Amino acid sequence: MPDGMSTCTGCSCLCPDIVIKDSKIFNACRKGSSIFKHQDERIEPSIEGKKVKFEEALNKAIDIISSSEKLAIFGLDTIPLEAQEVAIELAKKRKAYIDDNSAFCLGDFIELILKGDLPTTTLDDVKSNAYVIFYWGTDPYNSLSRHLSMYTYYPRAGKRQRGYEEDRYLVVADVRESHTAKLVKKNAKFIKVESDEALVEGFLSSMEGKAGKYYEETGRILKEMQRGKFNVIFGGLGLKYGLNGKYGRFIEMIKKMNELAEVYFIPAGFHANMRGFNELMFEKTGSINRYSFETESSAPEYEFSELVKNDSIDTALIVGSDPANSLPFDVVKKLKEINIVLIDPKPSLTSKIAEVVIPSAITGIDQGGTMVRSDGVRIKIEPLLEGEYTDESILQKILEGVS
Ligand code: SF4
């Protein structure tokens, strides 16, 4: 790997300051480092497990997709916007289903932001201005290793120059004392949550002057929010599943908090460009995921795992994802029964069951492009090397080749 500077696409923090010098990787967290360190462990093009030339695999993929009657395109969260755009065009041309990981990840929060139901801000503004940094149902210490140091709790920046112990107020709400919760010492509060809905109600009661559940904690946090003026809540999977689709009172809570001080919401984090896919889909279809270009609508039964479970598809084009590793065992058993075309840079469990494997590039290493950070900021990524086959060029060839 040549010396240079790059952006890590290991998660939606999209850290832009990764330095490679003499094959050593600087500034990346453990997850980010391993992407750069093991970048040369690539998959070979194959058909039914047998190694073939790249063009053969591509032509076979075009044949399979052209003759499919019910196609789903899935994954797409680790590839740039430019490639996602072509995948959406392909789904449209083939009247296919298209979906990503956001349905079981934080897609709901992204949708609420895109619809204007939750006020949001950027991580750069958080770094310069935010006082209360509230992690709810997420453990960034483990899952988004540089979130706290790059953007939120630790930086001295803008109006927050006096260090985290004086100039930030950390709140962690979680069902257990996570590693992030262990950081709660001075100028901080940990709430061990039994029910996220009850905590929402607790905040609403406090703001109405009533002593509800968690009244001590909510009262103190609201006071700190007033003191800090600019505050942010980062919501993770724990919050999403805790609210169980009932977002009305949560939206009301944030609205009421904004009568006291500025309080913004940012989804905690996910795959590098999941938000990019959701934003593109929203622009083009009005829905963020689980979409059918046959019915021109989004529905829960169009979620990829449901399509597989219900025998609704005969072919899956999977891009930059490993559903054989992440889906439940009974769904994976069914996935094995349909045609799978996989576009991915690395060997995976899905590559073991795919009929056709087409190797692609890794964004930030051998392909560039645009990705959308967890806060909605678009990041232009320059590659370290010039790769031969980018996701965009592969998908473009398939789009042009399929009938
Ligand atoms: S925090 Fe995310 S983007 Fe940053 S180095 Fe780690 S994996 Fe990469």
CSV table of C-alpha atoms in Angstrom, one decimal, residues 117-118 200-201 204 207-208 247-259:
chain,number,residue,atom,x,y,z
A,117,ASP,CA,-39.8,15.3,12.5
A,118,LEU,CA,-36.6,15.5,14.5
A,200,VAL,CA,-39.4,9.7,27.6
A,201,GLU,CA,-42.4,10.0,29.8
A,204,LEU,CA,-42.2,15.0,29.6
A,207,MET,CA,-41.1,19.6,31.7
A,208,GLU,CA,-44.7,19.7,32.9
A,247,TYR,CA,-42.0,7.6,18.0
A,248,GLY,CA,-44.7,10.2,18.7
A,249,ARG,CA,-44.0,10.9,22.3
A,250,PHE,CA,-40.2,10.9,21.6
A,251,ILE,CA,-40.7,13.6,18.9
A,252,GLU,CA,-42.9,15.5,21.4
A,253,MET,CA,-40.2,15.2,24.1
A,254,ILE,CA,-37.5,16.7,21.8
A,255,LYS,CA,-40.0,19.4,20.7
A,256,LYS,CA,-40.7,20.4,24.3
A,257,MET,CA,-36.9,20.3,25.2
A,258,ASN,CA,-36.4,22.8,22.4
A,259,GLU,CA,-38.6,25.3,24.2
